[in-house]
CSV table of C-alpha atoms in Angstrom, one decimal:
chain,number,residue,atom,x,y,z
W,1,MET,CA,65.1,91.9,26.2
W,2,THR,CA,65.3,95.7,26.9
W,3,TRP,CA,62.9,95.4,29.9
W,4,ILE,CA,65.1,92.6,31.4
W,5,TYR,CA,68.1,95.0,31.4
W,6,LEU,CA,66.0,97.7,32.9
W,7,ILE,CA,64.9,95.5,35.8
W,8,ALA,CA,68.5,94.3,36.5
W,9,ALA,CA,69.7,97.9,36.5
W,10,ALA,CA,67.0,98.9,39.0
W,11,VAL,CA,67.9,96.0,41.3
W,12,VAL,CA,71.6,97.1,41.2
W,13,VAL,CA,70.7,100.7,42.1
W,14,VAL,CA,68.5,99.7,45.0
W,15,PHE,CA,71.1,97.3,46.4
W,16,GLY,CA,73.8,100.0,46.2
W,17,VAL,CA,71.7,102.6,48.1
W,18,GLY,CA,71.0,100.0,50.8
W,19,VAL,CA,74.8,99.3,51.2
W,20,VAL,CA,75.6,103.0,51.5
W,21,ALA,CA,72.9,103.5,54.1
W,22,MET,CA,74.1,100.6,56.3
W,23,SER,CA,77.7,101.9,56.1
W,24,ARG,CA,76.7,105.3,57.3
W,25,ARG,CA,74.6,103.8,60.2
W,26,ARG,CA,77.5,101.6,61.3
W,27,SER,CA,79.9,104.5,61.1
W,28,GLY,CA,77.7,106.6,63.4
W,29,MET,CA,77.4,103.8,65.9
W,30,SER,CA,81.2,103.2,66.1
W,31,THR,CA,81.9,106.9,66.7
W,32,ALA,CA,79.5,107.2,69.7
W,33,PRO,CA,81.7,105.3,72.2
W,34,ALA,CA,84.7,107.4,71.2
W,35,ALA,CA,82.7,110.6,71.8
W,36,ARG,CA,81.7,109.3,75.2
W,37,ARG,CA,85.2,108.4,76.1
W,38,SER,CA,86.4,111.9,75.3
W,39,ALA,CA,84.1,113.3,78.0
W,40,ARG,CA,85.7,111.3,80.8
W,41,VAL,CA,87.6,112.9,83.6
W,42,GLU,CA,91.3,112.2,83.0
W,43,ARG,CA,93.9,112.2,85.8
W,44,PRO,CA,96.7,114.6,85.3
W,45,PRO,CA,100.2,113.1,85.3
W,46,THR,CA,102.1,113.3,88.6
W,47,ASP,CA,105.7,112.9,89.3
W,48,ARG,CA,106.3,110.8,92.5
W,49,GLN,CA,109.8,110.6,93.9
W,50,PRO,CA,110.5,107.8,96.3
W,51,VAL,CA,112.5,108.7,99.4
W,52,ASP,CA,114.1,106.6,102.1
W,53,ALA,CA,111.8,105.6,104.9
W,54,PRO,CA,112.8,106.2,108.5
W,55,GLU,CA,114.8,103.5,110.3
W,56,GLY,CA,112.9,101.0,112.4
W,57,GLY,CA,110.7,99.5,109.7
W,58,GLY,CA,110.9,96.7,107.2
W,59,GLY,CA,113.5,98.4,104.9
W,60,ALA,CA,111.5,97.8,101.8
W,61,THR,CA,108.9,100.5,102.4
W,62,ARG,CA,108.5,103.3,99.9
W,63,VAL,CA,107.3,106.8,100.9
W,64,ASP,CA,105.6,108.6,98.1
W,65,ASP,CA,105.1,112.3,98.5
W,66,VAL,CA,101.7,112.9,96.8
W,67,GLY,CA,100.9,116.5,97.8
W,68,ILE,CA,98.8,117.8,94.9
W,69,ALA,CA,95.1,117.0,94.7
W,70,ASP,CA,93.8,115.8,91.3
W,71,ALA,CA,91.5,117.9,89.2
W,72,ASP,CA,88.5,115.6,90.0
W,73,ALA,CA,88.9,115.8,93.8
W,74,GLY,CA,85.9,117.2,95.6
W,75,VAL,CA,83.4,116.3,92.9
W,76,ALA,CA,80.9,113.5,93.0
W,77,ALA,CA,83.0,111.0,91.1
W,78,ALA,CA,82.4,107.2,91.0
W,79,ASP,CA,84.3,105.1,93.5
W,80,ILE,CA,87.5,103.5,92.7
W,81,ASP,CA,86.4,99.9,93.2
W,82,GLU,CA,87.8,97.4,95.8
W,83,SER,CA,89.3,95.2,93.1
W,84,GLY,CA,91.8,97.9,92.2
W,85,GLY,CA,90.2,99.4,89.1
W,86,ASP,CA,90.2,103.2,88.6
W,87,ASP,CA,87.3,103.7,86.2
W,88,LEU,CA,86.1,107.2,86.8
W,89,ALA,CA,82.7,107.8,85.2
W,90,ASP,CA,81.4,111.0,83.7
W,91,VAL,CA,80.8,113.3,86.7
W,92,ASP,CA,78.8,116.4,87.6
W,93,VAL,CA,79.4,118.7,90.5
W,94,VAL,CA,76.2,118.1,92.5
W,95,ALA,CA,75.2,118.3,96.1
W,96,PRO,CA,75.0,115.0,97.9
W,97,ALA,CA,71.5,113.6,98.3
W,98,SER,CA,69.8,113.5,101.7
W,99,MET,CA,69.8,110.5,104.0
W,100,ARG,CA,66.1,110.0,103.3
W,101,GLU,CA,66.6,109.9,99.5
W,102,ARG,CA,69.5,107.5,99.8
W,103,LEU,CA,67.7,105.0,102.2
W,104,ALA,CA,64.8,104.4,99.9
W,105,ARG,CA,65.3,100.6,99.9
W,106,ALA,CA,65.6,100.3,103.6
W,107,ARG,CA,62.6,102.6,104.1
W,108,GLY,CA,60.6,100.5,101.7
W,109,ALA,CA,61.2,97.5,103.9
W,110,ILE,CA,60.1,99.2,107.2
W,111,GLY,CA,58.1,102.2,106.0
W,112,GLY,CA,55.8,100.2,103.8
W,113,ALA,CA,54.7,98.0,106.7
W,114,LEU,CA,54.2,101.0,108.9
W,115,GLY,CA,52.2,102.8,106.2
W,116,SER,CA,49.9,99.7,106.0
W,117,VAL,CA,49.5,99.7,109.8
W,118,LEU,CA,48.6,103.4,109.8
W,119,GLY,CA,45.9,102.6,107.3
W,120,ARG,CA,44.2,100.3,109.7
W,121,PRO,CA,41.2,101.4,111.9
W,122,GLY,CA,42.9,100.1,115.1
W,123,VAL,CA,45.9,98.1,116.5
W,124,ASP,CA,45.8,94.3,116.9
W,125,ASP,CA,48.1,91.3,116.8
W,126,ALA,CA,48.0,91.2,113.0
W,127,ALA,CA,49.3,94.8,112.8
W,128,ILE,CA,52.2,94.0,115.2
W,129,ASP,CA,53.0,90.9,113.2
W,130,GLU,CA,53.2,92.9,110.1
W,131,VAL,CA,55.7,95.3,111.7
W,132,GLU,CA,57.7,92.4,113.1
W,133,GLU,CA,58.0,90.9,109.6
W,134,ALA,CA,59.2,94.2,108.2
W,135,LEU,CA,61.9,94.6,111.0
W,136,LEU,CA,63.2,91.1,110.3
W,137,LEU,CA,63.3,91.7,106.6
W,138,ALA,CA,65.3,94.9,107.3
W,139,ASP,CA,67.8,92.7,109.2
W,140,LEU,CA,67.4,94.0,112.7
W,141,GLY,CA,67.8,90.4,113.8
W,142,VAL,CA,65.4,88.3,116.0
W,143,GLU,CA,66.8,89.5,119.3
W,144,VAL,CA,66.5,93.2,118.6
W,145,THR,CA,63.1,92.9,116.9
W,146,MET,CA,61.7,91.0,119.9
W,147,ALA,CA,63.2,93.5,122.3
W,148,MET,CA,61.4,96.3,120.4
W,149,LEU,CA,58.0,94.6,119.9
W,150,ASP,CA,57.4,92.6,123.1
W,151,PRO,CA,56.8,95.8,125.1
W,152,VAL,CA,54.6,97.1,122.3
W,153,ARG,CA,52.4,94.0,122.5
W,154,GLU,CA,52.1,94.5,126.3
W,155,ARG,CA,51.1,98.1,125.9
W,156,VAL,CA,48.5,97.2,123.3
W,157,ARG,CA,47.0,94.5,125.5
W,158,SER,CA,46.9,97.0,128.5
W,159,ARG,CA,45.3,99.6,126.2
W,160,ASP,CA,48.2,102.0,126.7
W,161,ILE,CA,48.5,102.0,122.9
W,162,THR,CA,45.1,102.2,121.1
W,163,SER,CA,45.8,103.7,117.7
W,164,PRO,CA,48.2,102.9,114.8
W,165,ALA,CA,49.7,106.4,115.2
W,166,GLU,CA,50.6,105.7,118.8
W,167,LEU,CA,52.2,102.4,117.8
W,168,VAL,CA,54.4,104.1,115.1
W,169,SER,CA,55.3,106.9,117.5
W,170,GLY,CA,56.3,104.4,120.2
W,171,LEU,CA,58.5,102.4,117.7
W,172,ARG,CA,60.2,105.6,116.6
W,173,ALA,CA,61.0,106.6,120.2
W,174,ASP,CA,62.4,103.1,120.9
W,175,MET,CA,64.6,103.1,117.8
W,176,LEU,CA,66.1,106.5,118.8
W,177,ALA,CA,66.6,105.5,122.4
W,178,ARG,CA,68.6,102.5,121.2
W,179,LEU,CA,71.0,104.7,119.3
W,180,GLN,CA,71.4,107.5,121.7
W,181,GLY,CA,74.4,108.1,124.0
W,182,ALA,CA,77.1,106.4,122.0
W,183,ASP,CA,80.4,108.2,121.4
W,184,ARG,CA,80.5,108.8,117.7
W,185,ASP,CA,83.5,111.1,117.6
W,186,LEU,CA,86.6,110.2,115.7
W,187,HIS,CA,89.4,110.8,118.2
W,188,MET,CA,92.8,112.4,117.8
W,189,ARG,CA,95.6,112.2,120.3
W,190,SER,CA,96.0,115.2,122.6
W,191,ASP,CA,99.8,115.8,121.9
W,192,ASP,CA,101.6,116.5,118.6
W,193,GLY,CA,102.4,113.0,117.6
W,194,PRO,CA,100.5,111.3,114.7
W,195,SER,CA,97.2,109.7,115.4
W,196,VAL,CA,96.8,106.2,113.8
W,197,TRP,CA,93.4,105.1,112.5
W,198,LEU,CA,93.4,101.4,111.5
W,199,PHE,CA,90.8,100.1,109.1
W,200,VAL,CA,89.8,96.5,109.3
W,201,GLY,CA,87.3,94.2,107.5
W,202,VAL,CA,87.0,91.5,104.9
W,203,ASN,CA,87.8,92.0,101.3
W,204,GLY,CA,85.2,93.7,99.2
W,205,VAL,CA,83.5,95.8,101.9
W,206,GLY,CA,85.0,99.1,100.8
W,207,LYS,CA,87.9,99.7,103.2
W,208,THR,CA,90.2,101.4,100.6
W,209,THR,CA,87.5,103.5,99.2
W,210,THR,CA,86.4,104.6,102.7
W,211,ILE,CA,90.0,105.6,103.5
W,212,GLY,CA,90.2,107.7,100.4
W,213,LYS,CA,86.9,109.5,101.0
W,214,LEU,CA,87.8,110.1,104.7
W,215,SER,CA,91.2,111.4,103.7
W,216,GLN,CA,89.5,114.0,101.4
W,217,ARG,CA,87.3,115.1,104.4
W,218,LEU,CA,90.2,115.3,106.8
W,219,ILE,CA,92.4,117.3,104.5
W,220,GLY,CA,89.5,119.7,103.8
W,221,ASP,CA,89.3,120.2,107.6
W,222,GLY,CA,93.0,121.2,107.7
W,223,HIS,CA,94.7,118.0,108.8
W,224,THR,CA,97.8,116.6,107.2
W,225,VAL,CA,97.2,113.0,106.2
W,226,LEU,CA,99.4,110.0,105.3
W,227,LEU,CA,97.9,106.8,103.8
W,228,ALA,CA,99.6,103.5,104.7
W,229,ALA,CA,99.1,100.6,102.3
W,230,GLY,CA,99.1,97.8,104.9
W,231,ASP,CA,97.2,95.4,102.7
W,232,THR,CA,100.3,93.8,101.1
W,233,PHE,CA,98.5,90.7,99.9
W,234,ARG,CA,95.5,91.8,97.8
W,235,ALA,CA,96.5,92.4,94.2
W,236,ALA,CA,96.7,96.1,93.3
W,237,ALA,CA,95.6,97.2,96.8
W,238,ALA,CA,98.6,99.6,97.1
W,239,GLU,CA,98.0,101.0,93.7
W,240,GLN,CA,94.4,101.7,94.5
W,241,LEU,CA,95.3,103.4,97.7
W,242,GLY,CA,97.9,105.4,95.9
W,243,MET,CA,95.3,106.7,93.5
W,244,TRP,CA,93.2,107.9,96.4
W,245,ALA,CA,96.3,109.6,97.8
W,246,GLU,CA,96.7,111.5,94.6
W,247,ARG,CA,93.1,112.5,94.5
W,248,SER,CA,93.0,113.8,98.0
W,249,GLY,CA,96.4,115.3,98.3
W,250,ALA,CA,97.7,112.9,101.0
W,251,GLN,CA,101.1,111.5,101.5
W,252,PHE,CA,101.5,107.8,100.8
W,253,VAL,CA,103.6,104.9,102.1
W,254,ARG,CA,103.7,101.4,100.6
W,255,GLY,CA,105.8,98.3,101.0
W,256,ALA,CA,106.8,95.3,98.8
W,257,GLU,CA,103.9,93.1,97.7
W,258,GLY,CA,103.5,90.2,100.1
W,259,GLY,CA,105.7,92.0,102.7
W,260,ASP,CA,105.0,92.3,106.4
W,261,PRO,CA,102.0,94.7,107.0
W,262,SER,CA,103.2,95.6,110.5
W,263,SER,CA,106.5,96.8,109.1
W,264,VAL,CA,104.8,99.0,106.5
W,265,ILE,CA,102.5,100.6,109.0
W,266,PHE,CA,105.4,101.2,111.5
W,267,ASP,CA,107.4,102.9,108.8
W,268,ALA,CA,104.4,105.0,107.8
W,269,VAL,CA,103.9,106.2,111.3
W,270,GLU,CA,107.6,107.2,111.6
W,271,ALA,CA,107.4,109.0,108.2
W,272,ALA,CA,104.3,110.9,109.4
W,273,ALA,CA,106.2,112.0,112.5
W,274,ALA,CA,109.2,113.1,110.4
W,275,ARG,CA,107.0,115.0,107.9
W,276,GLY,CA,104.5,116.6,110.3
W,277,ALA,CA,101.5,114.6,109.3
W,278,ASN,CA,99.1,114.3,112.2
W,279,VAL,CA,96.8,111.5,110.9
W,280,VAL,CA,97.8,108.1,109.5
W,281,LEU,CA,95.0,106.1,107.8
W,282,ALA,CA,96.2,102.5,107.6
W,283,ASP,CA,94.7,99.9,105.3
W,284,THR,CA,94.9,96.3,106.5
W,285,ALA,CA,94.5,92.9,104.9
W,286,GLY,CA,91.0,91.6,104.6
W,287,ARG,CA,91.1,87.8,104.0
W,288,LEU,CA,88.3,85.7,105.5
W,289,HIS,CA,87.5,86.7,109.1
W,290,THR,CA,87.2,83.1,110.1
W,291,ARG,CA,90.9,82.6,109.6
W,292,GLN,CA,92.8,82.8,112.8
W,293,ASN,CA,96.0,83.9,111.2
W,294,LEU,CA,94.4,87.1,109.9
W,295,MET,CA,93.2,87.9,113.4
W,296,ASP,CA,96.6,87.3,114.8
W,297,GLU,CA,98.1,89.5,112.1
W,298,LEU,CA,95.7,92.4,112.9
W,299,SER,CA,96.6,92.2,116.6
W,300,LYS,CA,100.3,92.4,115.7
W,301,VAL,CA,99.6,95.4,113.4
W,302,ARG,CA,98.0,97.3,116.3
W,303,ARG,CA,100.9,96.5,118.7
W,304,VAL,CA,103.6,97.5,116.2
W,305,ALA,CA,101.8,100.7,115.2
W,306,GLU,CA,102.2,102.0,118.7
W,307,LYS,CA,105.9,101.0,119.2
W,308,GLY,CA,107.2,104.2,117.6
W,309,ALA,CA,105.9,107.8,117.4
W,310,GLY,CA,102.2,106.9,116.8
W,311,GLU,CA,99.2,106.2,118.9
W,312,VAL,CA,96.2,104.2,117.7
W,313,THR,CA,93.2,106.3,118.5
W,314,GLU,CA,90.7,104.6,116.3
W,315,THR,CA,90.2,101.0,114.9
W,316,LEU,CA,87.3,101.2,112.5
W,317,LEU,CA,85.6,98.1,111.2
W,318,VAL,CA,84.2,98.5,107.7
W,319,ILE,CA,81.0,96.5,107.0
W,320,ASP,CA,79.0,96.2,103.8
W,321,ALA,CA,75.3,96.8,104.6
W,322,THR,CA,74.2,94.4,101.9
W,323,THR,CA,75.7,91.5,103.9
W,324,GLY,CA,73.1,91.9,106.6
W,325,GLN,CA,73.5,89.6,109.6
W,326,ASN,CA,76.8,88.3,108.2
W,327,GLY,CA,78.2,91.8,109.0
W,328,LEU,CA,77.2,91.1,112.7
W,329,VAL,CA,79.3,87.9,112.7
W,330,GLN,CA,82.2,89.8,111.2
W,331,ALA,CA,81.9,92.5,113.8
W,332,ARG,CA,82.1,90.0,116.6
W,333,GLU,CA,85.3,88.3,115.2
W,334,PHE,CA,87.1,91.6,114.5
W,335,ALA,CA,86.1,93.1,117.8
W,336,GLU,CA,87.8,90.2,119.6
W,337,ALA,CA,91.0,90.6,117.7
W,338,THR,CA,91.5,94.3,117.4
W,339,ALA,CA,89.5,96.2,120.0
W,340,VAL,CA,87.2,97.9,117.5
W,341,THR,CA,86.3,101.5,118.5
W,342,GLY,CA,83.7,102.2,115.8
W,343,VAL,CA,82.0,100.8,112.7
W,344,VAL,CA,81.7,102.2,109.2
W,345,VAL,CA,78.7,100.9,107.3
W,346,THR,CA,79.1,101.2,103.5
W,347,LYS,CA,76.6,100.8,100.7
W,348,LEU,CA,73.7,101.7,103.0
W,349,ASP,CA,72.0,103.3,100.0
W,350,GLY,CA,72.0,100.1,98.1
W,351,SER,CA,70.5,97.8,100.7
W,352,ALA,CA,67.2,97.1,102.3
W,353,LYS,CA,69.1,95.8,105.4
W,354,GLY,CA,69.7,99.0,107.2
W,355,GLY,CA,68.6,97.4,110.4
W,356,ILE,CA,72.1,96.0,110.8
W,357,VAL,CA,72.9,99.3,112.5
W,358,PHE,CA,70.6,98.4,115.4
W,359,ALA,CA,72.0,94.9,115.7
W,360,ILE,CA,75.6,96.1,115.8
W,361,GLU,CA,74.9,98.8,118.5
W,362,THR,CA,72.5,96.8,120.6
W,363,GLU,CA,74.2,93.4,120.6
W,364,LEU,CA,77.8,94.5,120.5
W,365,GLY,CA,77.8,97.9,122.0
W,366,ILE,CA,80.0,99.3,119.1
W,367,PRO,CA,79.0,102.7,117.8
W,368,VAL,CA,78.5,103.3,114.1
W,369,LYS,CA,80.5,106.4,113.4
W,370,LEU,CA,80.4,106.8,109.6
W,371,VAL,CA,78.0,105.6,106.8
W,372,GLY,CA,78.4,105.4,103.1
W,373,ILE,CA,75.3,106.5,101.3
W,374,GLY,CA,76.5,106.8,97.7
W,375,GLU,CA,79.3,106.6,95.3
W,376,GLY,CA,80.4,110.2,95.3
W,377,ILE,CA,83.4,111.3,97.2
W,378,ALA,CA,81.2,113.4,99.5
W,379,ASP,CA,78.9,110.5,100.3
W,380,LEU,CA,80.7,109.2,103.4
W,381,VAL,CA,79.0,111.1,106.2
W,382,PRO,CA,79.0,111.0,110.0
W,383,PHE,CA,76.2,108.8,111.4
W,384,ASP,CA,73.3,110.8,112.8
W,385,PRO,CA,70.8,108.5,114.7
W,386,GLU,CA,67.9,110.9,114.5
W,387,GLU,CA,68.3,111.5,110.7
W,388,PHE,CA,68.7,107.7,110.2
W,389,VAL,CA,65.6,106.8,112.1
W,390,GLU,CA,63.5,109.4,110.4
W,391,ALA,CA,64.8,108.3,107.0
W,392,LEU,CA,63.8,104.7,107.8
W,393,ILE,CA,60.2,105.1,109.0
W,394,ASP,CA,58.9,108.4,107.5
W,395,GLN,CA,56.4,108.0,104.7
């Protein structure tokens, strides 16, 4: 009987050791997320005092004086997303990556085919067909692709192009020629009144994030900026823009949810004039571009924005690069409604469809002025055609 008791005691001891080990393991796992949360960048509290808006607007507009930049401004933080969330990830102060590094996906679509062509002993129709397929996959569109390659085919047949290197060199020169000569400056008015930059585009393309990043850049250049929350329909749109105002040190104007966007932007322009702000960055609603009421509303916003002290010097259409040719459709619709002066292409780093830049400029004649090539606050950069082409086709 003694040996039975000994076996039972041993089983109890082994079971107890196992329970203790599992408890310690679970305890370690549960504390890890808390440790990670403690490393997050926290926004310092700010006191925002509402003041009365100037006369002439909708009466329900609130002007928030947000004059102190947050502690995380100027570092490569994650974007505040278009849905209104403010989830700042762990961040490091790092230099922004180069255009070539950020366009790896788009370069894979075009550069891979060109690399294959360069490995051939000569140039034939099969080589040109391979390049054609790559350009279409990169979303240059049929019209632009044919316009680029039809002359190449003729030069190959006439023996003007005899080597793969000459083919690639000719394609590079054609791409650059198509992007040269456009006015890519962001214009300010010549007198002392506030310049108004309207941002248009469908929901989800990154309008609000673009405004926040551009505000940071302008303030760094010495401008006094006011952000106008003209998207009064999307849930949390004003709150999201207000967070960007806090981060960048801009002033901020918002209206009642569901209110008249034109009224909000009018009051914002008047507030900017009263407070000495020389740039108003105005967010607008972004419901489906196929709805005529949205287009009518945007036309009204532009007219009203210039009735007071302001002058609309830029109307910037924001397009998500990942939408490809759908972005071209959007550009046509918005250009008809709002006289678009330039395009901002966002998420260019996350798309293999960088060719949409050529389609927009060639087919619509609207210059791309800014591109988003990452999530950091410094990753909204002026569009440089030469740098862009080299990033696309260099191996």
